[in-house]
Amino acid sequence: MTLTRRNFLRSSAVSAAAIAGVGASHAAELPKGAEWNETCSLLVIGTGFAGLGAALESHYLGMKDILVVDKMPSAGGNSIINGGAIAAAGTDMQAKAGIKDNADLLYSDILKAGGGIAHANLARRIADESVSNYEWLRDEVGVNFKAVTYHGGHSVPRSHAVQENTGAGFINPMLAKCKEFGIKIQLRTIVDDLIVNDKGCVVGVKARINHRFNRPDSGKVVYIRATKGVLIASGGFSQNVRMRTSHDPRLTKEFTSTNHPGATGEMIQEAQQVGANTIHMDWIQLGPWTSPDENGFGLAPLAVESMVGYGPMINPKTSKRFIKETGNRKVRADAIVAIGAPAVIFTNEQNFMNKVVGKNMKQEQFEQALKNGVIRKFDDLKSLAEFYKLDYSVLEKETEKFNGYMKAKKDPEFDCMFFDDGVPNEKGPFYAIRLWPRVHHTMGGIEINEQAQVLNVKGEPISGLYAAGEATGGVHGMVRLGTVAVADCIIFGRIAARTANKWAGC
Amino acid sequence: MTLTRRNFLRSSAVSAAAIAGVGASHAAELPKGAEWNETCSLLVIGTGFAGLGAALESHYLGMKDILVVDKMPSAGGNSIINGGAIAAAGTDMQAKAGIKDNADLLYSDILKAGGGIAHANLARRIADESVSNYEWLRDEVGVNFKAVTYHGGHSVPRSHAVQENTGAGFINPMLAKCKEFGIKIQLRTIVDDLIVNDKGCVVGVKARINHRFNRPDSGKVVYIRATKGVLIASGGFSQNVRMRTSHDPRLTKEFTSTNHPGATGEMIQEAQQVGANTIHMDWIQLGPWTSPDENGFGLAPLAVESMVGYGPMINPKTSKRFIKETGNRKVRADAIVAIGAPAVIFTNEQNFMNKVVGKNMKQEQFEQALKNGVIRKFDDLKSLAEFYKLDYSVLEKETEKFNGYMKAKKDPEFDCMFFDDGVPNEKGPFYAIRLWPRVHHTMGGIEINEQAQVLNVKGEPISGLYAAGEATGGVHGMVRLGTVAVADCIIFGRIAARTANKWAGC
């Protein structure tokens, strides 16, 4: 039995889209008096890793009239301010550096960090496609990789860092390729409603063009038809305080975020409005490597992830170590929040120059961070202890112990991981950074299957609707490992393009 | 701007209800050719603690024509097979037993177990109303309370057990009162769709009467108008494998559940279809006190919760203790699952007869459990060790240590809590139970505010839609403490009735 009732869409930000019954047999109907202003093939919402990955893959598959929209005035979303490295397991760069790695090891690392709730089918796709994706970025897109780095929680170094040391190293070549291929990228275009036809298929959107982010109601309404469906690649909700406190009341506005201001998650809510399921929404990752001495993502994370394993992380209240420095993000962030005061990590100049400067962090970034007091240089341990008001004799003993563990490559206290090129912290100068976590990544989001199709609350795909990247949940489970999200975004963006390409419409 | 488009509801189980735009100004419209078959004031979905609490409160508030529906052939849902005790903090029974307790202590216990993600405003309501709710049950409903018992994770004994030792001790008097007051309870009535009018208000449901649970498509369609709105009091989703594995892939069909077969959560999904937000869905509680030697909820839990603190819990692989016996449910269940084999808890006859038999467990239940091998009696520790294939000498030492801690009322190893009437386990006979967790309670669910109104994904109430009990999320956060859910269900069921009573319609 099929029943009819009228329904109404609203044009304000608090819109509620209509849901059509799955399997009903009537044709789509646009709002009375409205017409499609524009028709594209795949409509991509978002210009970050996932969105641009999808746009480029669509082009390579031969699709025409791809349209990429973004509500912000500039392209790149949160991706462009990312740390600039991507996980890949079993690459030529790793082989050259003598690192043994493979897809199974990456897969098991993802699942281990996921705490048992990661969706194995999604993790498997990332693990299986990580090398070909890395090669595609290098050979087709023109990304310049320069070094394999280590991030906490991984079994081996497998984070492939770009020359630029930020996500711009991926985004800019991707944008250049879009331009070269004539892929239309339309900024300041915010999507208010997904339009669902009476067969339950997503066939387009209601959006506003010439939107200004700081004026929520601004812009002119347009209807965009998408014959190959709509991809939600619009990122997470780290900057949406109402949304994040609904799932985790601790994350009030008192916590700042590393994210760009547009990470407000409204497309996740819009997907929910058309019946999409959401999962793991309460797993919100704090970055353990941000510094209270600067704002946003900042420069500290570029250094910190290359300092772990090379120097101790100190509890300012005890002057002692308190956690596995190479532990995963959640372990470290939770431990610092539990202390209630910023931790201090340091290493000696030899390690710092060898692992950080000119690696994850450019010379000019290093100088900037020194100037701003984000990184501080101390001639010896005593002056370091004095500056941070640590107990020097306790710190000295802790450092001696840590050096012993470094030499033995075994930490019986906290199981810190060590690397062959680590130099014990026996003499200065030392470089130190204070650490206080920020809201960094929302692991939860829209539930998808391994074809990047959005699933409804019953677990069935919503025809014509895809999602990829931080807007989705399931890949990372409880804990996301560093640089896996970049792989997740690009790989699932590309998968979404393949699924859309095969979609016959509806 | 208000826009029109047609929409279609489906009659099958995979229905997708239409969402009307919030604030649109048109009247409700029933499906073409359909008429309201029946009109009630408040429509209550579910006949468990929350549903019956709401129905009775509605009556006391002077509402007429309350209708309570349940898809199952018998009333009581999962509540009727519950353990039969309710949390209340600061009662006369506690005072008589010399237990000091108050609302603030219950509130802080709930938040502590919630791991930081419980919604404080909801926990506060439960804490503040726990005593008046207990008195209402005793004085108005006629529930017979007999003893204050202890459940793991609480600061003090505050679980008020009923004579019957099961949830029937609440449900049967509640049903009798409903009958006395002429409140209509209609079984075998399954709700397929919430009907939302064009102002965004829930005004009724599409349901099927004469439904048979084992035949999903069975029953005759009816439209029920609800002038005071609809209350979702239909419980959790412990028995819905697709739903629970979507949020926690570990909980495959290999895990059994303590719940009645109807705990399948489709009303949570139906609420999602009309725009409701869900929270904390991945926090699914395993009961640590179920026995692999029986099915369902079984008899073991009645005994185990009164044995903790009176005897050690043993890892069968080491013959040693492994966890705080009085720890919360998650701590214990996770620890047993991590062992990978059923744990063994035991205590001596004196404690067992004093705390279990005739208390949480009736004499005939005790005899039944002995007969079925769920509880086993051993003359001495040696025969207990032999039966469970434990290392006797290790077990003997562990037991001696535990006895010492009992006497000192301090456990330096696992911080187990002890009670004044505990008798050290120095001589037999002993009573023992094997423990293997089952899926017991889904902490997550529909997001509500402290008036039991359902919130949409933007955090705004959906007019005319209420939810209470296990169908909701937020009260318990990460971990639900034993017997707090009964208070949650009845208190929020009653709150929903008060909110509905004040609702002017739409």
JSON list of C-alpha atoms in Angstrom, two decimals, chain B residues 218-407:
[
{"chain": "B", "resi": 218, "resn": "SER", "atom": "CA", "xyz": [0.87, -9.71, 10.09]},
{"chain": "B", "resi": 219, "resn": "GLY", "atom": "CA", "xyz": [-1.99, -7.55, 11.34]},
{"chain": "B", "resi": 220, "resn": "LYS", "atom": "CA", "xyz": [-4.54, -5.08, 10.06]},
{"chain": "B", "resi": 221, "resn": "VAL", "atom": "CA", "xyz": [-3.56, -1.45, 9.46]},
{"chain": "B", "resi": 222, "resn": "VAL", "atom": "CA", "xyz": [-5.20, 1.19, 11.64]},
{"chain": "B", "resi": 223, "resn": "TYR", "atom": "CA", "xyz": [-4.60, 4.93, 12.07]},
{"chain": "B", "resi": 224, "resn": "ILE", "atom": "CA", "xyz": [-4.63, 6.12, 15.64]},
{"chain": "B", "resi": 225, "resn": "ARG", "atom": "CA", "xyz": [-4.87, 9.81, 16.38]},
{"chain": "B", "resi": 226, "resn": "ALA", "atom": "CA", "xyz": [-3.21, 10.99, 19.59]},
{"chain": "B", "resi": 227, "resn": "THR", "atom": "CA", "xyz": [-4.35, 14.43, 20.70]},
{"chain": "B", "resi": 228, "resn": "LYS", "atom": "CA", "xyz": [-1.74, 14.60, 23.47]},
{"chain": "B", "resi": 229, "resn": "GLY", "atom": "CA", "xyz": [1.08, 13.12, 21.43]},
{"chain": "B", "resi": 230, "resn": "VAL", "atom": "CA", "xyz": [2.96, 9.84, 21.32]},
{"chain": "B", "resi": 231, "resn": "LEU", "atom": "CA", "xyz": [5.33, 8.36, 23.91]},
{"chain": "B", "resi": 232, "resn": "ILE", "atom": "CA", "xyz": [7.99, 5.94, 22.76]},
{"chain": "B", "resi": 233, "resn": "ALA", "atom": "CA", "xyz": [8.46, 3.63, 25.75]},
{"chain": "B", "resi": 234, "resn": "SER", "atom": "CA", "xyz": [9.30, 0.58, 23.72]},
{"chain": "B", "resi": 235, "resn": "GLY", "atom": "CA", "xyz": [12.69, -0.36, 25.15]},
{"chain": "B", "resi": 236, "resn": "GLY", "atom": "CA", "xyz": [16.11, -1.02, 23.71]},
{"chain": "B", "resi": 237, "resn": "PHE", "atom": "CA", "xyz": [17.64, -3.02, 20.87]},
{"chain": "B", "resi": 238, "resn": "SER", "atom": "CA", "xyz": [19.63, -5.77, 22.58]},
{"chain": "B", "resi": 239, "resn": "GLN", "atom": "CA", "xyz": [17.91, -8.40, 20.42]},
{"chain": "B", "resi": 240, "resn": "ASN", "atom": "CA", "xyz": [18.49, -6.59, 17.11]},
{"chain": "B", "resi": 241, "resn": "VAL", "atom": "CA", "xyz": [21.78, -8.01, 15.84]},
{"chain": "B", "resi": 242, "resn": "ARG", "atom": "CA", "xyz": [21.98, -5.74, 12.78]},
{"chain": "B", "resi": 243, "resn": "MET", "atom": "CA", "xyz": [21.43, -2.67, 14.91]},
{"chain": "B", "resi": 244, "resn": "ARG", "atom": "CA", "xyz": [23.86, -3.60, 17.65]},
{"chain": "B", "resi": 245, "resn": "THR", "atom": "CA", "xyz": [26.62, -4.73, 15.27]},
{"chain": "B", "resi": 246, "resn": "SER", "atom": "CA", "xyz": [26.29, -1.48, 13.32]},
{"chain": "B", "resi": 247, "resn": "HIS", "atom": "CA", "xyz": [27.35, 0.32, 16.50]},
{"chain": "B", "resi": 248, "resn": "ASP", "atom": "CA", "xyz": [29.53, -2.39, 18.03]},
{"chain": "B", "resi": 249, "resn": "PRO", "atom": "CA", "xyz": [30.63, -5.04, 15.52]},
{"chain": "B", "resi": 250, "resn": "ARG", "atom": "CA", "xyz": [31.79, -7.34, 18.35]},
{"chain": "B", "resi": 251, "resn": "LEU", "atom": "CA", "xyz": [28.22, -8.09, 19.41]},
{"chain": "B", "resi": 252, "resn": "THR", "atom": "CA", "xyz": [27.43, -10.60, 16.67]},
{"chain": "B", "resi": 253, "resn": "LYS", "atom": "CA", "xyz": [24.74, -13.21, 16.89]},
{"chain": "B", "resi": 254, "resn": "GLU", "atom": "CA", "xyz": [27.22, -15.37, 18.78]},
{"chain": "B", "resi": 255, "resn": "PHE", "atom": "CA", "xyz": [26.38, -13.28, 21.83]},
{"chain": "B", "resi": 256, "resn": "THR", "atom": "CA", "xyz": [23.05, -14.11, 23.42]},
{"chain": "B", "resi": 257, "resn": "SER", "atom": "CA", "xyz": [20.95, -11.56, 25.28]},
{"chain": "B", "resi": 258, "resn": "THR", "atom": "CA", "xyz": [19.19, -11.45, 28.62]},
{"chain": "B", "resi": 259, "resn": "ASN", "atom": "CA", "xyz": [16.32, -9.58, 26.98]},
{"chain": "B", "resi": 260, "resn": "HIS", "atom": "CA", "xyz": [12.86, -10.66, 25.91]},
{"chain": "B", "resi": 261, "resn": "PRO", "atom": "CA", "xyz": [12.70, -11.34, 22.15]},
{"chain": "B", "resi": 262, "resn": "GLY", "atom": "CA", "xyz": [10.78, -8.12, 21.48]},
{"chain": "B", "resi": 263, "resn": "ALA", "atom": "CA", "xyz": [13.74, -5.87, 22.39]},
{"chain": "B", "resi": 264, "resn": "THR", "atom": "CA", "xyz": [14.36, -5.08, 18.72]},
{"chain": "B", "resi": 265, "resn": "GLY", "atom": "CA", "xyz": [14.46, -1.29, 18.75]},
{"chain": "B", "resi": 266, "resn": "GLU", "atom": "CA", "xyz": [12.35, -0.49, 15.70]},
{"chain": "B", "resi": 267, "resn": "MET", "atom": "CA", "xyz": [10.71, 2.50, 17.41]},
{"chain": "B", "resi": 268, "resn": "ILE", "atom": "CA", "xyz": [14.15, 4.06, 17.86]},
{"chain": "B", "resi": 269, "resn": "GLN", "atom": "CA", "xyz": [14.61, 3.73, 14.11]},
{"chain": "B", "resi": 270, "resn": "GLU", "atom": "CA", "xyz": [11.13, 5.10, 13.51]},
{"chain": "B", "resi": 271, "resn": "ALA", "atom": "CA", "xyz": [11.96, 8.13, 15.64]},
{"chain": "B", "resi": 272, "resn": "GLN", "atom": "CA", "xyz": [15.15, 8.59, 13.59]},
{"chain": "B", "resi": 273, "resn": "GLN", "atom": "CA", "xyz": [12.99, 8.54, 10.47]},
{"chain": "B", "resi": 274, "resn": "VAL", "atom": "CA", "xyz": [11.09, 11.58, 11.69]},
{"chain": "B", "resi": 275, "resn": "GLY", "atom": "CA", "xyz": [14.27, 13.45, 12.54]},
{"chain": "B", "resi": 276, "resn": "ALA", "atom": "CA", "xyz": [15.05, 12.37, 16.10]},
{"chain": "B", "resi": 277, "resn": "ASN", "atom": "CA", "xyz": [18.67, 12.40, 17.15]},
{"chain": "B", "resi": 278, "resn": "THR", "atom": "CA", "xyz": [20.23, 9.32, 18.69]},
{"chain": "B", "resi": 279, "resn": "ILE", "atom": "CA", "xyz": [23.15, 9.36, 21.10]},
{"chain": "B", "resi": 280, "resn": "HIS", "atom": "CA", "xyz": [25.53, 6.91, 22.76]},
{"chain": "B", "resi": 281, "resn": "MET", "atom": "CA", "xyz": [24.32, 4.06, 20.57]},
{"chain": "B", "resi": 282, "resn": "ASP", "atom": "CA", "xyz": [27.66, 2.25, 20.78]},
{"chain": "B", "resi": 283, "resn": "TRP", "atom": "CA", "xyz": [27.48, 1.87, 24.56]},
{"chain": "B", "resi": 284, "resn": "ILE", "atom": "CA", "xyz": [25.89, -1.53, 24.82]},
{"chain": "B", "resi": 285, "resn": "GLN", "atom": "CA", "xyz": [26.02, -3.09, 28.25]},
{"chain": "B", "resi": 286, "resn": "LEU", "atom": "CA", "xyz": [26.87, -6.69, 28.82]},
{"chain": "B", "resi": 287, "resn": "GLY", "atom": "CA", "xyz": [25.54, -8.18, 32.04]},
{"chain": "B", "resi": 288, "resn": "PRO", "atom": "CA", "xyz": [28.53, -9.60, 33.96]},
{"chain": "B", "resi": 289, "resn": "TRP", "atom": "CA", "xyz": [26.35, -11.81, 36.16]},
{"chain": "B", "resi": 290, "resn": "THR", "atom": "CA", "xyz": [24.72, -14.19, 33.73]},
{"chain": "B", "resi": 291, "resn": "SER", "atom": "CA", "xyz": [25.59, -17.86, 33.75]},
{"chain": "B", "resi": 292, "resn": "PRO", "atom": "CA", "xyz": [26.46, -20.00, 30.74]},
{"chain": "B", "resi": 293, "resn": "ASP", "atom": "CA", "xyz": [24.65, -22.81, 32.57]},
{"chain": "B", "resi": 294, "resn": "GLU", "atom": "CA", "xyz": [21.21, -21.34, 31.81]},
{"chain": "B", "resi": 295, "resn": "ASN", "atom": "CA", "xyz": [19.51, -19.20, 29.14]},
{"chain": "B", "resi": 296, "resn": "GLY", "atom": "CA", "xyz": [18.16, -15.64, 29.06]},
{"chain": "B", "resi": 297, "resn": "PHE", "atom": "CA", "xyz": [18.38, -13.44, 32.13]},
{"chain": "B", "resi": 298, "resn": "GLY", "atom": "CA", "xyz": [18.16, -16.55, 34.28]},
{"chain": "B", "resi": 299, "resn": "LEU", "atom": "CA", "xyz": [18.49, -16.98, 38.00]},
{"chain": "B", "resi": 300, "resn": "ALA", "atom": "CA", "xyz": [22.22, -16.39, 38.43]},
{"chain": "B", "resi": 301, "resn": "PRO", "atom": "CA", "xyz": [22.00, -12.56, 38.45]},
{"chain": "B", "resi": 302, "resn": "LEU", "atom": "CA", "xyz": [19.65, -12.66, 41.44]},
{"chain": "B", "resi": 303, "resn": "ALA", "atom": "CA", "xyz": [22.37, -14.35, 43.47]},
{"chain": "B", "resi": 304, "resn": "VAL", "atom": "CA", "xyz": [25.55, -12.84, 42.01]},
{"chain": "B", "resi": 305, "resn": "GLU", "atom": "CA", "xyz": [24.80, -9.22, 42.85]},
{"chain": "B", "resi": 306, "resn": "SER", "atom": "CA", "xyz": [24.44, -10.21, 46.51]},
{"chain": "B", "resi": 307, "resn": "MET", "atom": "CA", "xyz": [27.61, -12.30, 46.47]},
{"chain": "B", "resi": 308, "resn": "VAL", "atom": "CA", "xyz": [29.99, -9.55, 45.37]},
{"chain": "B", "resi": 309, "resn": "GLY", "atom": "CA", "xyz": [32.02, -8.38, 48.34]},
{"chain": "B", "resi": 310, "resn": "TYR", "atom": "CA", "xyz": [31.32, -11.66, 50.13]},
{"chain": "B", "resi": 311, "resn": "GLY", "atom": "CA", "xyz": [33.54, -13.94, 48.10]},
{"chain": "B", "resi": 312, "resn": "PRO", "atom": "CA", "xyz": [36.24, -13.88, 45.42]},
{"chain": "B", "resi": 313, "resn": "MET", "atom": "CA", "xyz": [35.70, -13.98, 41.65]},
{"chain": "B", "resi": 314, "resn": "ILE", "atom": "CA", "xyz": [38.21, -16.32, 40.05]},
{"chain": "B", "resi": 315, "resn": "ASN", "atom": "CA", "xyz": [39.86, -16.45, 36.63]},
{"chain": "B", "resi": 316, "resn": "PRO", "atom": "CA", "xyz": [39.64, -20.13, 35.61]},
{"chain": "B", "resi": 317, "resn": "LYS", "atom": "CA", "xyz": [42.91, -19.87, 33.70]},
{"chain": "B", "resi": 318, "resn": "THR", "atom": "CA", "xyz": [45.01, -18.67, 36.65]},
{"chain": "B", "resi": 319, "resn": "SER", "atom": "CA", "xyz": [42.88, -19.77, 39.66]},
{"chain": "B", "resi": 320, "resn": "LYS", "atom": "CA", "xyz": [43.37, -16.20, 40.90]},
{"chain": "B", "resi": 321, "resn": "ARG", "atom": "CA", "xyz": [41.22, -13.14, 41.39]},
{"chain": "B", "resi": 322, "resn": "PHE", "atom": "CA", "xyz": [41.34, -10.73, 38.44]},
{"chain": "B", "resi": 323, "resn": "ILE", "atom": "CA", "xyz": [39.00, -7.80, 39.02]},
{"chain": "B", "resi": 324, "resn": "LYS", "atom": "CA", "xyz": [37.23, -5.71, 41.66]},
{"chain": "B", "resi": 325, "resn": "GLU", "atom": "CA", "xyz": [34.20, -7.87, 42.44]},
{"chain": "B", "resi": 326, "resn": "THR", "atom": "CA", "xyz": [32.16, -4.79, 43.36]},
{"chain": "B", "resi": 327, "resn": "GLY", "atom": "CA", "xyz": [33.25, -2.92, 40.23]},
{"chain": "B", "resi": 328, "resn": "ASN", "atom": "CA", "xyz": [30.71, -1.66, 37.76]},
{"chain": "B", "resi": 329, "resn": "ARG", "atom": "CA", "xyz": [29.15, -3.87, 35.11]},
{"chain": "B", "resi": 330, "resn": "LYS", "atom": "CA", "xyz": [31.41, -2.80, 32.29]},
{"chain": "B", "resi": 331, "resn": "VAL", "atom": "CA", "xyz": [34.59, -3.34, 34.26]},
{"chain": "B", "resi": 332, "resn": "ARG", "atom": "CA", "xyz": [33.50, -6.85, 35.21]},
{"chain": "B", "resi": 333, "resn": "ALA", "atom": "CA", "xyz": [32.01, -7.90, 31.88]},
{"chain": "B", "resi": 334, "resn": "ASP", "atom": "CA", "xyz": [34.99, -6.63, 29.88]},
{"chain": "B", "resi": 335, "resn": "ALA", "atom": "CA", "xyz": [37.36, -8.45, 32.25]},
{"chain": "B", "resi": 336, "resn": "ILE", "atom": "CA", "xyz": [35.52, -11.76, 31.87]},
{"chain": "B", "resi": 337, "resn": "VAL", "atom": "CA", "xyz": [35.30, -11.43, 28.07]},
{"chain": "B", "resi": 338, "resn": "ALA", "atom": "CA", "xyz": [39.03, -10.64, 28.02]},
{"chain": "B", "resi": 339, "resn": "ILE", "atom": "CA", "xyz": [39.75, -13.93, 29.86]},
{"chain": "B", "resi": 340, "resn": "GLY", "atom": "CA", "xyz": [37.77, -15.75, 27.22]},
{"chain": "B", "resi": 341, "resn": "ALA", "atom": "CA", "xyz": [36.30, -18.30, 29.62]},
{"chain": "B", "resi": 342, "resn": "PRO", "atom": "CA", "xyz": [33.61, -18.19, 32.33]},
{"chain": "B", "resi": 343, "resn": "ALA", "atom": "CA", "xyz": [34.75, -16.83, 35.70]},
{"chain": "B", "resi": 344, "resn": "VAL", "atom": "CA", "xyz": [33.73, -18.43, 38.99]},
{"chain": "B", "resi": 345, "resn": "ILE", "atom": "CA", "xyz": [32.35, -16.56, 42.00]},
{"chain": "B", "resi": 346, "resn": "PHE", "atom": "CA", "xyz": [31.72, -18.23, 45.34]},
{"chain": "B", "resi": 347, "resn": "THR", "atom": "CA", "xyz": [30.98, -17.55, 48.99]},
{"chain": "B", "resi": 348, "resn": "ASN", "atom": "CA", "xyz": [30.32, -19.62, 52.08]},
{"chain": "B", "resi": 349, "resn": "GLU", "atom": "CA", "xyz": [26.93, -20.90, 53.18]},
{"chain": "B", "resi": 350, "resn": "GLN", "atom": "CA", "xyz": [26.54, -18.37, 55.95]},
{"chain": "B", "resi": 351, "resn": "ASN", "atom": "CA", "xyz": [26.91, -15.38, 53.61]},
{"chain": "B", "resi": 352, "resn": "PHE", "atom": "CA", "xyz": [24.88, -17.07, 50.90]},
{"chain": "B", "resi": 353, "resn": "MET", "atom": "CA", "xyz": [21.91, -17.81, 53.15]},
{"chain": "B", "resi": 354, "resn": "ASN", "atom": "CA", "xyz": [22.17, -14.43, 54.81]},
{"chain": "B", "resi": 355, "resn": "LYS", "atom": "CA", "xyz": [22.43, -12.29, 51.68]},
{"chain": "B", "resi": 356, "resn": "VAL", "atom": "CA", "xyz": [20.95, -14.29, 48.80]},
{"chain": "B", "resi": 357, "resn": "VAL", "atom": "CA", "xyz": [18.34, -16.86, 49.73]},
{"chain": "B", "resi": 358, "resn": "GLY", "atom": "CA", "xyz": [15.14, -15.22, 50.88]},
{"chain": "B", "resi": 359, "resn": "LYS", "atom": "CA", "xyz": [16.55, -11.86, 49.82]},
{"chain": "B", "resi": 360, "resn": "ASN", "atom": "CA", "xyz": [17.10, -11.26, 46.12]},
{"chain": "B", "resi": 361, "resn": "MET", "atom": "CA", "xyz": [16.38, -14.93, 45.46]},
{"chain": "B", "resi": 362, "resn": "LYS", "atom": "CA", "xyz": [13.37, -16.86, 46.67]},
{"chain": "B", "resi": 363, "resn": "GLN", "atom": "CA", "xyz": [13.76, -20.30, 48.26]},
{"chain": "B", "resi": 364, "resn": "GLU", "atom": "CA", "xyz": [12.14, -21.99, 45.24]},
{"chain": "B", "resi": 365, "resn": "GLN", "atom": "CA", "xyz": [14.38, -20.08, 42.81]},
{"chain": "B", "resi": 366, "resn": "PHE", "atom": "CA", "xyz": [17.39, -21.19, 44.84]},
{"chain": "B", "resi": 367, "resn": "GLU", "atom": "CA", "xyz": [16.26, -24.82, 44.67]},
{"chain": "B", "resi": 368, "resn": "GLN", "atom": "CA", "xyz": [15.60, -24.51, 40.95]},
{"chain": "B", "resi": 369, "resn": "ALA", "atom": "CA", "xyz": [19.07, -23.06, 40.34]},
{"chain": "B", "resi": 370, "resn": "LEU", "atom": "CA", "xyz": [20.71, -25.81, 42.41]},
{"chain": "B", "resi": 371, "resn": "LYS", "atom": "CA", "xyz": [18.79, -28.44, 40.47]},
{"chain": "B", "resi": 372, "resn": "ASN", "atom": "CA", "xyz": [19.81, -26.94, 37.11]},
{"chain": "B", "resi": 373, "resn": "GLY", "atom": "CA", "xyz": [23.46, -26.68, 38.07]},
{"chain": "B", "resi": 374, "resn": "VAL", "atom": "CA", "xyz": [23.42, -22.87, 37.86]},
{"chain": "B", "resi": 375, "resn": "ILE", "atom": "CA", "xyz": [24.36, -22.71, 41.53]},
{"chain": "B", "resi": 376, "resn": "ARG", "atom": "CA", "xyz": [26.60, -25.47, 42.81]},
{"chain": "B", "resi": 377, "resn": "LYS", "atom": "CA", "xyz": [27.25, -26.47, 46.40]},
{"chain": "B", "resi": 378, "resn": "PHE", "atom": "CA", "xyz": [30.65, -27.78, 47.51]},
{"chain": "B", "resi": 379, "resn": "ASP", "atom": "CA", "xyz": [31.55, -29.11, 50.93]},
{"chain": "B", "resi": 380, "resn": "ASP", "atom": "CA", "xyz": [34.99, -27.57, 50.83]},
{"chain": "B", "resi": 381, "resn": "LEU", "atom": "CA", "xyz": [37.32, -25.48, 48.70]},
{"chain": "B", "resi": 382, "resn": "LYS", "atom": "CA", "xyz": [39.14, -28.57, 47.42]},
{"chain": "B", "resi": 383, "resn": "SER", "atom": "CA", "xyz": [36.05, -30.07, 45.82]},
{"chain": "B", "resi": 384, "resn": "LEU", "atom": "CA", "xyz": [35.15, -26.66, 44.37]},
{"chain": "B", "resi": 385, "resn": "ALA", "atom": "CA", "xyz": [38.64, -26.43, 42.83]},
{"chain": "B", "resi": 386, "resn": "GLU", "atom": "CA", "xyz": [38.39, -29.95, 41.45]},
{"chain": "B", "resi": 387, "resn": "PHE", "atom": "CA", "xyz": [35.00, -29.38, 39.84]},
{"chain": "B", "resi": 388, "resn": "TYR", "atom": "CA", "xyz": [36.06, -26.19, 38.07]},
{"chain": "B", "resi": 389, "resn": "LYS", "atom": "CA", "xyz": [39.54, -27.54, 37.27]},
{"chain": "B", "resi": 390, "resn": "LEU", "atom": "CA", "xyz": [41.24, -24.84, 39.32]},
{"chain": "B", "resi": 391, "resn": "ASP", "atom": "CA", "xyz": [44.66, -25.16, 40.94]},
{"chain": "B", "resi": 392, "resn": "TYR", "atom": "CA", "xyz": [43.72, -25.86, 44.54]},
{"chain": "B", "resi": 393, "resn": "SER", "atom": "CA", "xyz": [46.87, -24.52, 46.17]},
{"chain": "B", "resi": 394, "resn": "VAL", "atom": "CA", "xyz": [46.64, -21.25, 44.24]},
{"chain": "B", "resi": 395, "resn": "LEU", "atom": "CA", "xyz": [42.93, -20.94, 44.98]},
{"chain": "B", "resi": 396, "resn": "GLU", "atom": "CA", "xyz": [43.50, -21.61, 48.66]},
{"chain": "B", "resi": 397, "resn": "LYS", "atom": "CA", "xyz": [46.06, -18.80, 48.88]},
{"chain": "B", "resi": 398, "resn": "GLU", "atom": "CA", "xyz": [43.81, -16.40, 46.95]},
{"chain": "B", "resi": 399, "resn": "THR", "atom": "CA", "xyz": [40.93, -17.19, 49.25]},
{"chain": "B", "resi": 400, "resn": "GLU", "atom": "CA", "xyz": [43.05, -16.68, 52.35]},
{"chain": "B", "resi": 401, "resn": "LYS", "atom": "CA", "xyz": [44.18, -13.32, 51.03]},
{"chain": "B", "resi": 402, "resn": "PHE", "atom": "CA", "xyz": [40.59, -12.35, 50.21]},
{"chain": "B", "resi": 403, "resn": "ASN", "atom": "CA", "xyz": [39.51, -13.35, 53.73]},
{"chain": "B", "resi": 404, "resn": "GLY", "atom": "CA", "xyz": [42.22, -11.16, 55.17]},
{"chain": "B", "resi": 405, "resn": "TYR", "atom": "CA", "xyz": [41.02, -8.22, 53.09]},
{"chain": "B", "resi": 406, "resn": "MET", "atom": "CA", "xyz": [37.44, -8.89, 54.23]},
{"chain": "B", "resi": 407, "resn": "LYS", "atom": "CA", "xyz": [38.52, -8.73, 57.87]}
]
